[in-house]
Amino acid sequence: MDLIRQELVHNYEKFGTECYWIVDDTFNEDHDKMVEFMEMSKSLPFKLKFACYIRLDLLYANRNRTPSQAQVIADAGIVHVQFGVETTNPDSAIDIGKGMNPMLQFEYMRELKADVWKDVDMASGFIAGLPSDTKESLKEMANFLVSDQNPMLGTNMRALGIRPEGYDARTDSDFQKLMLSSQIVITDSGGVQEEAAFLGKPLLIALSLIHI
C-alpha cells in the first residue's frame, strides 16, 4: 500500500491527478485490504476520487461489519461503481454461477443508494440469451431496468455471443485484422490501447484530459 500511495502522490504533485479508474475485478475480495486502502486514501494530500469494479455479493457479505465494507469504500473516495449483476432472472443467474439472487442484489443496491452511497453512480452489464432465458424473462428484465426499481444510473445490455471453435477475438475480428495491417494506432479507448500493446503496434493516445 505504501508503493500505491507513493505513486498517487507523485501523480498528484506532477500532473494534478486526483481521479482514477481501478480495473482490478476483485478489488473488494478482502475486507482488511479495503480498510487499509481507505486509511491510505485519507492520508493523501488530496481527496481521492475513483471508479472501480465491485463484487456486490462480497459487499453484501460484509454489510454487518463496523464499519460496513460499503462505508469503508465510500470513505476511500468511490464515485462510480461497476457491478456484474448480468441478469434479473434467478435461474439464469445460477446458469452463470451467480450465488446471490438478483432481486436481493437490487434490494441492497437501493439501500446503498439511499444511505452511504447516495452520491455514488452505479452501473452494471447484462446478458440476454443465457440458457434459462425466455422471451418472457427477457421482457421482464427490460421492463425492470427502465423502472424506478432499478437504482443504477447506467445499464449495458448485450447478447450472449457463441464464437466458432478456435476463434480468437484478439486476432480474428475484422477490427483486429485492420489493426494488424496498420503501422500505428491512434485512439482514446483504453480497450484499444491494450489490444494495440498485445499486437505490438506503436500507439498514440489521443487524450488531453483524463476524468471520471
PDB file of C-alpha atoms in Angstrom:
ATOM      1  CA  MET A   1       0.000   0.000   0.000  1.00  0.00           C
ATOM      2  CA  ASP A   2       2.960   2.315   0.597  1.00  0.00           C
ATOM      3  CA  LEU A   3       4.004   1.962  -3.048  1.00  0.00           C
ATOM      4  CA  ILE A   4       0.476   2.793  -4.218  1.00  0.00           C
ATOM      5  CA  ARG A   5       0.466   5.887  -2.007  1.00  0.00           C
ATOM      6  CA  GLN A   6       3.838   6.987  -3.371  1.00  0.00           C
ATOM      7  CA  GLU A   7       2.540   6.649  -6.941  1.00  0.00           C
ATOM      8  CA  LEU A   8      -0.666   8.565  -6.190  1.00  0.00           C
ATOM      9  CA  VAL A   9       1.237  11.391  -4.515  1.00  0.00           C
ATOM     10  CA  HIS A  10       3.724  11.503  -7.404  1.00  0.00           C
ATOM     11  CA  ASN A  11       0.921  11.746  -9.980  1.00  0.00           C
ATOM     12  CA  TYR A  12      -0.819  14.442  -7.970  1.00  0.00           C
ATOM     13  CA  GLU A  13       2.296  16.566  -7.495  1.00  0.00           C
ATOM     14  CA  LYS A  14       3.478  16.217 -11.082  1.00  0.00           C
ATOM     15  CA  PHE A  15       0.200  16.085 -13.033  1.00  0.00           C
ATOM     16  CA  GLY A  16      -2.536  17.145 -10.595  1.00  0.00           C
ATOM     17  CA  THR A  17      -4.216  13.732 -10.954  1.00  0.00           C
ATOM     18  CA  GLU A  18      -6.964  13.106  -8.406  1.00  0.00           C
ATOM     19  CA  CYS A  19      -9.317  10.722 -10.270  1.00  0.00           C
ATOM     20  CA  TYR A  20      -8.673   7.069 -11.116  1.00  0.00           C
ATOM     21  CA  TRP A  21     -10.346   4.034 -12.612  1.00  0.00           C
ATOM     22  CA  ILE A  22      -9.254   0.905 -10.725  1.00  0.00           C
ATOM     23  CA  VAL A  23      -9.508  -2.061 -13.100  1.00  0.00           C
ATOM     24  CA  ASP A  24      -8.964  -4.851 -10.560  1.00  0.00           C
ATOM     25  CA  ASP A  25     -12.109  -7.006 -10.908  1.00  0.00           C
ATOM     26  CA  THR A  26     -11.566  -8.446  -7.415  1.00  0.00           C
ATOM     27  CA  PHE A  27     -10.928  -5.078  -5.766  1.00  0.00           C
ATOM     28  CA  ASN A  28     -13.046  -5.806  -2.681  1.00  0.00           C
ATOM     29  CA  GLU A  29     -12.285  -9.510  -2.196  1.00  0.00           C
ATOM     30  CA  ASP A  30     -10.590  -8.809   1.150  1.00  0.00           C
ATOM     31  CA  HIS A  31     -12.204  -6.548   3.749  1.00  0.00           C
ATOM     32  CA  ASP A  32      -8.946  -5.816   5.591  1.00  0.00           C
ATOM     33  CA  LYS A  33      -7.441  -4.674   2.293  1.00  0.00           C
ATOM     34  CA  MET A  34     -10.353  -2.269   1.855  1.00  0.00           C
ATOM     35  CA  VAL A  35      -9.760  -0.803   5.325  1.00  0.00           C
ATOM     36  CA  GLU A  36      -6.058  -0.408   4.562  1.00  0.00           C
ATOM     37  CA  PHE A  37      -6.870   1.238   1.215  1.00  0.00           C
ATOM     38  CA  MET A  38      -9.295   3.639   2.899  1.00  0.00           C
ATOM     39  CA  GLU A  39      -6.731   4.618   5.517  1.00  0.00           C
ATOM     40  CA  MET A  40      -4.141   5.189   2.796  1.00  0.00           C
ATOM     41  CA  SER A  41      -6.623   7.288   0.806  1.00  0.00           C
ATOM     42  CA  LYS A  42      -7.401   9.519   3.793  1.00  0.00           C
ATOM     43  CA  SER A  43      -3.677  10.133   4.350  1.00  0.00           C
ATOM     44  CA  LEU A  44      -3.207  11.613   0.865  1.00  0.00           C
ATOM     45  CA  PRO A  45      -2.630  15.363   0.397  1.00  0.00           C
ATOM     46  CA  PHE A  46      -5.740  15.471  -1.851  1.00  0.00           C
ATOM     47  CA  LYS A  47      -9.205  13.887  -1.932  1.00  0.00           C
ATOM     48  CA  LEU A  48      -9.002  10.715  -3.998  1.00  0.00           C
ATOM     49  CA  LYS A  49     -11.914  10.022  -6.354  1.00  0.00           C
ATOM     50  CA  PHE A  50     -12.106   6.663  -8.078  1.00  0.00           C
ATOM     51  CA  ALA A  51     -14.273   4.287 -10.070  1.00  0.00           C
ATOM     52  CA  CYS A  52     -13.916   0.529  -9.823  1.00  0.00           C
ATOM     53  CA  TYR A  53     -15.422  -2.907 -10.281  1.00  0.00           C
ATOM     54  CA  ILE A  54     -17.085  -4.271  -7.144  1.00  0.00           C
ATOM     55  CA  ARG A  55     -18.379  -7.729  -6.316  1.00  0.00           C
ATOM     56  CA  LEU A  56     -21.783  -6.988  -4.848  1.00  0.00           C
ATOM     57  CA  ASP A  57     -22.023 -10.362  -3.111  1.00  0.00           C
ATOM     58  CA  LEU A  58     -18.870  -9.592  -1.101  1.00  0.00           C
ATOM     59  CA  LEU A  59     -20.114  -6.087  -0.354  1.00  0.00           C
ATOM     60  CA  TYR A  60     -23.341  -7.633   0.963  1.00  0.00           C
ATOM     61  CA  ALA A  61     -21.479 -10.305   2.959  1.00  0.00           C
ATOM     62  CA  ASN A  62     -19.549  -7.552   4.771  1.00  0.00           C
ATOM     63  CA  ARG A  63     -22.553  -5.289   5.394  1.00  0.00           C
ATOM     64  CA  ASN A  64     -22.719  -6.019   9.144  1.00  0.00           C
ATOM     65  CA  ARG A  65     -19.126  -5.167   9.914  1.00  0.00           C
ATOM     66  CA  THR A  66     -18.361  -1.982  11.831  1.00  0.00           C
ATOM     67  CA  PRO A  67     -17.987  -0.020   9.689  1.00  0.00           C
ATOM     68  CA  SER A  68     -19.576  -1.862   6.769  1.00  0.00           C
ATOM     69  CA  GLN A  69     -17.489  -2.521   3.686  1.00  0.00           C
ATOM     70  CA  ALA A  70     -19.710  -0.111   1.731  1.00  0.00           C
ATOM     71  CA  GLN A  71     -18.932   2.640   4.254  1.00  0.00           C
ATOM     72  CA  VAL A  72     -15.210   1.877   4.108  1.00  0.00           C
ATOM     73  CA  ILE A  73     -15.173   2.125   0.318  1.00  0.00           C
ATOM     74  CA  ALA A  74     -17.249   5.323   0.429  1.00  0.00           C
ATOM     75  CA  ASP A  75     -14.763   6.865   2.855  1.00  0.00           C
ATOM     76  CA  ALA A  76     -11.943   5.867   0.490  1.00  0.00           C
ATOM     77  CA  GLY A  77     -13.420   8.109  -2.223  1.00  0.00           C
ATOM     78  CA  ILE A  78     -15.537   5.988  -4.583  1.00  0.00           C
ATOM     79  CA  VAL A  79     -17.648   7.966  -7.067  1.00  0.00           C
ATOM     80  CA  HIS A  80     -18.649   5.280  -9.607  1.00  0.00           C
ATOM     81  CA  VAL A  81     -19.029   1.513  -9.326  1.00  0.00           C
ATOM     82  CA  GLN A  82     -19.463  -1.167 -11.968  1.00  0.00           C
ATOM     83  CA  PHE A  83     -21.219  -4.340 -10.809  1.00  0.00           C
ATOM     84  CA  GLY A  84     -21.518  -7.693 -12.572  1.00  0.00           C
ATOM     85  CA  VAL A  85     -25.205  -8.454 -11.986  1.00  0.00           C
ATOM     86  CA  GLU A  86     -25.690  -9.755 -15.581  1.00  0.00           C
ATOM     87  CA  THR A  87     -29.365 -10.805 -15.240  1.00  0.00           C
ATOM     88  CA  THR A  88     -32.589 -10.312 -13.286  1.00  0.00           C
ATOM     89  CA  ASN A  89     -33.633 -13.946 -13.819  1.00  0.00           C
ATOM     90  CA  PRO A  90     -32.694 -16.146 -10.798  1.00  0.00           C
ATOM     91  CA  ASP A  91     -32.413 -19.267 -12.967  1.00  0.00           C
ATOM     92  CA  SER A  92     -30.136 -17.505 -15.435  1.00  0.00           C
ATOM     93  CA  ALA A  93     -28.018 -16.251 -12.529  1.00  0.00           C
ATOM     94  CA  ILE A  94     -27.487 -19.873 -11.478  1.00  0.00           C
ATOM     95  CA  ASP A  95     -26.510 -20.727 -15.081  1.00  0.00           C
ATOM     96  CA  ILE A  96     -23.502 -18.402 -14.852  1.00  0.00           C
ATOM     97  CA  GLY A  97     -22.520 -19.188 -11.274  1.00  0.00           C
ATOM     98  CA  LYS A  98     -24.023 -16.139  -9.560  1.00  0.00           C
ATOM     99  CA  GLY A  99     -24.715 -17.168  -5.982  1.00  0.00           C
ATOM    100  CA  MET A 100     -26.746 -14.126  -4.942  1.00  0.00           C
ATOM    101  CA  ASN A 101     -30.357 -13.742  -6.081  1.00  0.00           C
ATOM    102  CA  PRO A 102     -30.587 -10.783  -8.499  1.00  0.00           C
ATOM    103  CA  MET A 103     -33.587  -9.256  -6.741  1.00  0.00           C
ATOM    104  CA  LEU A 104     -31.707  -9.342  -3.429  1.00  0.00           C
ATOM    105  CA  GLN A 105     -28.834  -7.579  -5.172  1.00  0.00           C
ATOM    106  CA  PHE A 106     -31.147  -4.806  -6.360  1.00  0.00           C
ATOM    107  CA  GLU A 107     -32.718  -4.512  -2.922  1.00  0.00           C
ATOM    108  CA  TYR A 108     -29.262  -3.992  -1.406  1.00  0.00           C
ATOM    109  CA  MET A 109     -28.325  -1.504  -4.127  1.00  0.00           C
ATOM    110  CA  ARG A 110     -31.403   0.545  -3.250  1.00  0.00           C
ATOM    111  CA  GLU A 111     -30.346   0.508   0.418  1.00  0.00           C
ATOM    112  CA  LEU A 112     -26.873   1.721  -0.563  1.00  0.00           C
ATOM    113  CA  LYS A 113     -28.242   4.465  -2.807  1.00  0.00           C
ATOM    114  CA  ALA A 114     -30.492   5.713  -0.022  1.00  0.00           C
ATOM    115  CA  ASP A 115     -27.665   5.860   2.505  1.00  0.00           C
ATOM    116  CA  VAL A 116     -23.878   5.506   2.345  1.00  0.00           C
ATOM    117  CA  TRP A 117     -23.655   5.518  -1.474  1.00  0.00           C
ATOM    118  CA  LYS A 118     -26.175   8.267  -2.209  1.00  0.00           C
ATOM    119  CA  ASP A 119     -23.525  10.166  -4.207  1.00  0.00           C
ATOM    120  CA  VAL A 120     -22.101   7.088  -5.958  1.00  0.00           C
ATOM    121  CA  ASP A 121     -23.131   6.311  -9.533  1.00  0.00           C
ATOM    122  CA  MET A 122     -23.855   2.594 -10.010  1.00  0.00           C
ATOM    123  CA  ALA A 123     -23.903   0.596 -13.245  1.00  0.00           C
ATOM    124  CA  SER A 124     -23.796  -2.989 -14.474  1.00  0.00           C
ATOM    125  CA  GLY A 125     -23.674  -5.069 -17.618  1.00  0.00           C
ATOM    126  CA  PHE A 126     -26.454  -7.511 -18.518  1.00  0.00           C
ATOM    127  CA  ILE A 127     -26.570 -10.524 -20.823  1.00  0.00           C
ATOM    128  CA  ALA A 128     -29.508 -11.575 -22.992  1.00  0.00           C
ATOM    129  CA  GLY A 129     -29.629 -15.165 -24.204  1.00  0.00           C
ATOM    130  CA  LEU A 130     -28.452 -17.159 -21.191  1.00  0.00           C
ATOM    131  CA  PRO A 131     -29.592 -20.820 -21.154  1.00  0.00           C
ATOM    132  CA  SER A 132     -32.586 -20.244 -18.843  1.00  0.00           C
ATOM    133  CA  ASP A 133     -33.706 -17.011 -20.506  1.00  0.00           C
ATOM    134  CA  THR A 134     -37.133 -16.946 -22.145  1.00  0.00           C
ATOM    135  CA  LYS A 135     -38.902 -14.251 -24.133  1.00  0.00           C
ATOM    136  CA  GLU A 136     -40.961 -13.514 -21.055  1.00  0.00           C
ATOM    137  CA  SER A 137     -37.970 -13.289 -18.686  1.00  0.00           C
ATOM    138  CA  LEU A 138     -36.115 -11.018 -21.112  1.00  0.00           C
ATOM    139  CA  LYS A 139     -39.166  -8.763 -21.365  1.00  0.00           C
ATOM    140  CA  GLU A 140     -39.399  -8.671 -17.560  1.00  0.00           C
ATOM    141  CA  MET A 141     -35.694  -7.765 -17.329  1.00  0.00           C
ATOM    142  CA  ALA A 142     -36.047  -4.947 -19.873  1.00  0.00           C
ATOM    143  CA  ASN A 143     -39.089  -3.535 -18.063  1.00  0.00           C
ATOM    144  CA  PHE A 144     -37.356  -3.744 -14.697  1.00  0.00           C
ATOM    145  CA  LEU A 145     -34.193  -1.996 -15.888  1.00  0.00           C
ATOM    146  CA  VAL A 146     -36.171   1.050 -17.088  1.00  0.00           C
ATOM    147  CA  SER A 147     -38.332   1.180 -13.969  1.00  0.00           C
ATOM    148  CA  ASP A 148     -37.908   3.180 -10.763  1.00  0.00           C
ATOM    149  CA  GLN A 149     -36.988  -0.085  -9.011  1.00  0.00           C
ATOM    150  CA  ASN A 150     -33.600  -0.012 -10.719  1.00  0.00           C
ATOM    151  CA  PRO A 151     -31.282   2.285  -8.728  1.00  0.00           C
ATOM    152  CA  MET A 152     -28.463   2.200 -11.283  1.00  0.00           C
ATOM    153  CA  LEU A 153     -27.501   5.155 -13.431  1.00  0.00           C
ATOM    154  CA  GLY A 154     -26.425   3.008 -16.353  1.00  0.00           C
ATOM    155  CA  THR A 155     -27.013  -0.478 -17.723  1.00  0.00           C
ATOM    156  CA  ASN A 156     -25.337  -2.134 -20.676  1.00  0.00           C
ATOM    157  CA  MET A 157     -27.261  -4.965 -22.332  1.00  0.00           C
ATOM    158  CA  ARG A 158     -25.510  -7.306 -24.734  1.00  0.00           C
ATOM    159  CA  ALA A 159     -26.476 -10.538 -26.424  1.00  0.00           C
ATOM    160  CA  LEU A 160     -24.647 -13.718 -25.478  1.00  0.00           C
ATOM    161  CA  GLY A 161     -22.233 -14.476 -28.295  1.00  0.00           C
ATOM    162  CA  ILE A 162     -21.029 -18.004 -29.068  1.00  0.00           C
ATOM    163  CA  ARG A 163     -17.982 -17.874 -31.317  1.00  0.00           C
ATOM    164  CA  PRO A 164     -16.782 -20.671 -33.611  1.00  0.00           C
ATOM    165  CA  GLU A 165     -14.305 -23.134 -32.123  1.00  0.00           C
ATOM    166  CA  GLY A 166     -10.762 -21.788 -32.348  1.00  0.00           C
ATOM    167  CA  TYR A 167     -11.903 -18.174 -32.817  1.00  0.00           C
ATOM    168  CA  ASP A 168      -9.620 -15.639 -31.100  1.00  0.00           C
ATOM    169  CA  ALA A 169     -11.214 -12.205 -30.753  1.00  0.00           C
ATOM    170  CA  ARG A 170      -7.762 -10.673 -30.235  1.00  0.00           C
ATOM    171  CA  THR A 171      -6.680 -11.546 -33.796  1.00  0.00           C
ATOM    172  CA  ASP A 172      -9.650 -12.882 -35.786  1.00  0.00           C
ATOM    173  CA  SER A 173     -12.174  -9.998 -35.749  1.00  0.00           C
ATOM    174  CA  ASP A 174     -12.335  -7.531 -38.649  1.00  0.00           C
ATOM    175  CA  PHE A 175     -11.210  -4.744 -36.314  1.00  0.00           C
ATOM    176  CA  GLN A 176      -8.185  -6.725 -35.145  1.00  0.00           C
ATOM    177  CA  LYS A 177      -7.242  -7.558 -38.734  1.00  0.00           C
ATOM    178  CA  LEU A 178      -7.385  -3.832 -39.524  1.00  0.00           C
ATOM    179  CA  MET A 179      -5.114  -3.118 -36.548  1.00  0.00           C
ATOM    180  CA  LEU A 180      -2.710  -5.851 -37.646  1.00  0.00           C
ATOM    181  CA  SER A 181      -2.388  -4.217 -41.065  1.00  0.00           C
ATOM    182  CA  SER A 182      -1.792  -0.732 -39.616  1.00  0.00           C
ATOM    183  CA  GLN A 183       1.545   0.948 -38.941  1.00  0.00           C
ATOM    184  CA  ILE A 184       0.352   2.952 -35.919  1.00  0.00           C
ATOM    185  CA  VAL A 185      -2.799   3.031 -33.767  1.00  0.00           C
ATOM    186  CA  ILE A 186      -4.299   6.372 -32.635  1.00  0.00           C
ATOM    187  CA  THR A 187      -7.052   6.045 -30.049  1.00  0.00           C
ATOM    188  CA  ASP A 188      -8.678   7.396 -26.879  1.00  0.00           C
ATOM    189  CA  SER A 189     -10.033   3.940 -25.943  1.00  0.00           C
ATOM    190  CA  GLY A 190      -8.475   2.075 -23.015  1.00  0.00           C
ATOM    191  CA  GLY A 191      -9.500  -1.253 -24.540  1.00  0.00           C
ATOM    192  CA  VAL A 192      -7.895  -0.439 -27.890  1.00  0.00           C
ATOM    193  CA  GLN A 193      -4.731   0.631 -26.049  1.00  0.00           C
ATOM    194  CA  GLU A 194      -4.496  -2.840 -24.516  1.00  0.00           C
ATOM    195  CA  GLU A 195      -5.165  -4.519 -27.865  1.00  0.00           C
ATOM    196  CA  ALA A 196      -2.515  -2.426 -29.611  1.00  0.00           C
ATOM    197  CA  ALA A 197       0.028  -3.431 -26.974  1.00  0.00           C
ATOM    198  CA  PHE A 198      -0.961  -7.099 -27.383  1.00  0.00           C
ATOM    199  CA  LEU A 199      -0.485  -6.835 -31.153  1.00  0.00           C
ATOM    200  CA  GLY A 200       2.840  -4.991 -30.777  1.00  0.00           C
ATOM    201  CA  LYS A 201       1.665  -1.862 -32.603  1.00  0.00           C
ATOM    202  CA  PRO A 202       3.005   1.672 -31.916  1.00  0.00           C
ATOM    203  CA  LEU A 203       0.362   3.644 -30.052  1.00  0.00           C
ATOM    204  CA  LEU A 204      -0.586   7.328 -29.844  1.00  0.00           C
ATOM    205  CA  ILE A 205      -3.124   8.125 -27.114  1.00  0.00           C
ATOM    206  CA  ALA A 206      -5.441  10.944 -28.273  1.00  0.00           C
ATOM    207  CA  LEU A 207      -6.450  12.207 -24.856  1.00  0.00           C
ATOM    208  CA  SER A 208      -5.840  15.665 -23.422  1.00  0.00           C
ATOM    209  CA  LEU A 209      -7.743  15.164 -20.146  1.00  0.00           C
ATOM    210  CA  ILE A 210      -8.397  12.092 -18.036  1.00  0.00           C
ATOM    211  CA  HIS A 211     -11.509  12.388 -15.893  1.00  0.00           C
ATOM    212  CA  ILE A 212     -14.293  10.404 -14.257  1.00  0.00           C
TER     213      ILE A 212
END
